[in-house]
Coordinates of C-alpha atoms in Angstrom, one line a residue:
X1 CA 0.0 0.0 0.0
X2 CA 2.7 2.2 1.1
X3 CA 3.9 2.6 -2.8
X4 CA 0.8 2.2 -4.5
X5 CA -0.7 5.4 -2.4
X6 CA 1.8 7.3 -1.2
X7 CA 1.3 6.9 2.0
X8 CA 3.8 7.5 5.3
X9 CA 5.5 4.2 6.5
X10 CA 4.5 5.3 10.1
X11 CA 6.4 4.5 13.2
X12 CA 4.9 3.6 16.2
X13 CA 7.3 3.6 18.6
X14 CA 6.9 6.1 21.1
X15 CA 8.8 9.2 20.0
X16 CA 9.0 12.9 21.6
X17 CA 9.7 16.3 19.1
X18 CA 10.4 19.7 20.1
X19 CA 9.7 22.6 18.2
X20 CA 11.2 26.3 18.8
X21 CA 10.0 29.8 18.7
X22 CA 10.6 33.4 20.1
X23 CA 9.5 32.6 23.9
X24 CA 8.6 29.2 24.1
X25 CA 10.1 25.5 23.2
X26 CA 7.0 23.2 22.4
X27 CA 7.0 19.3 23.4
X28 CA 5.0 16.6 21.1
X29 CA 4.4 12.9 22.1
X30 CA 3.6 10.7 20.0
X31 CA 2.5 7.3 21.1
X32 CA 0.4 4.6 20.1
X33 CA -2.8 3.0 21.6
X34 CA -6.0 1.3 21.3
X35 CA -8.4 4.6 21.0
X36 CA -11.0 3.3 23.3
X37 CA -8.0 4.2 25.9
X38 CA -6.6 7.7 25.0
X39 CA -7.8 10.0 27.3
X40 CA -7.1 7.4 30.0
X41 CA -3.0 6.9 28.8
X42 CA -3.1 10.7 28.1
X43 CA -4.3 11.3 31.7
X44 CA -1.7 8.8 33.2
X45 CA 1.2 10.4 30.8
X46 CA 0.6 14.1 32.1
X47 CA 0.5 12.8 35.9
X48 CA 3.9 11.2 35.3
X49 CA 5.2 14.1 34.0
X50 CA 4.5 16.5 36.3
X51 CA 5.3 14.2 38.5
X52 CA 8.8 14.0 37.2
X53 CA 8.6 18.3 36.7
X54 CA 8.0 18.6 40.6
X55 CA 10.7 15.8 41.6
X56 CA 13.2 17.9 40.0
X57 CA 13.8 20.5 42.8
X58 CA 13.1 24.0 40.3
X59 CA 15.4 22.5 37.7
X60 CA 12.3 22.5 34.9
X61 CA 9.5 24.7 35.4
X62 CA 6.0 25.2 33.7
X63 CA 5.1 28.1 32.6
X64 CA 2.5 30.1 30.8
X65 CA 1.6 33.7 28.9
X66 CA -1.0 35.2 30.8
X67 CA -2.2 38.9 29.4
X68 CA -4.3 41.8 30.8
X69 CA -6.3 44.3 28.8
X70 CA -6.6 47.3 30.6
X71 CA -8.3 49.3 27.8
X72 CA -10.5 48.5 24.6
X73 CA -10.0 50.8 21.8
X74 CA -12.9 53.3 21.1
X75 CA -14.8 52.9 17.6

């Protein structure tokens, strides 16, 4: 199938990317499982990593942009 439709060979080991920009670095995981249990694993994977994030005594922090409009612009 893969050469008749020009389709991705996917992978499906586990894999982690990272992507960059002006402020912030952006993780992706990519994982495989049976999709009646995705928001289950995808619960279970963010407790273990904050999990990990608080065991590491400040070394990696979460953070987030927050804004606050003071003023709307008059019409």
């Amino acid at each position: 199938m893969i050469g008749t439709y020009s389709i991705e060979n996917a992978r499906v080991t586990p894999m982690v990317s990272m992507t960059f920009d002006e402020n912030w670095i952006t993780f992706t995981l990519r994982y495989v499982v049976d999709y009646k249990s995705r928001r289950g694993i995808k619960s279970i994977l963010f407790d273990k990593i904050l999990t990990a994030i608080n065991a590491s005594e400040g070394k990696i922090e979460v953070a987030s942009a927050g804004f606050e409009i003071t003023a709307f612009p008059q019409k």
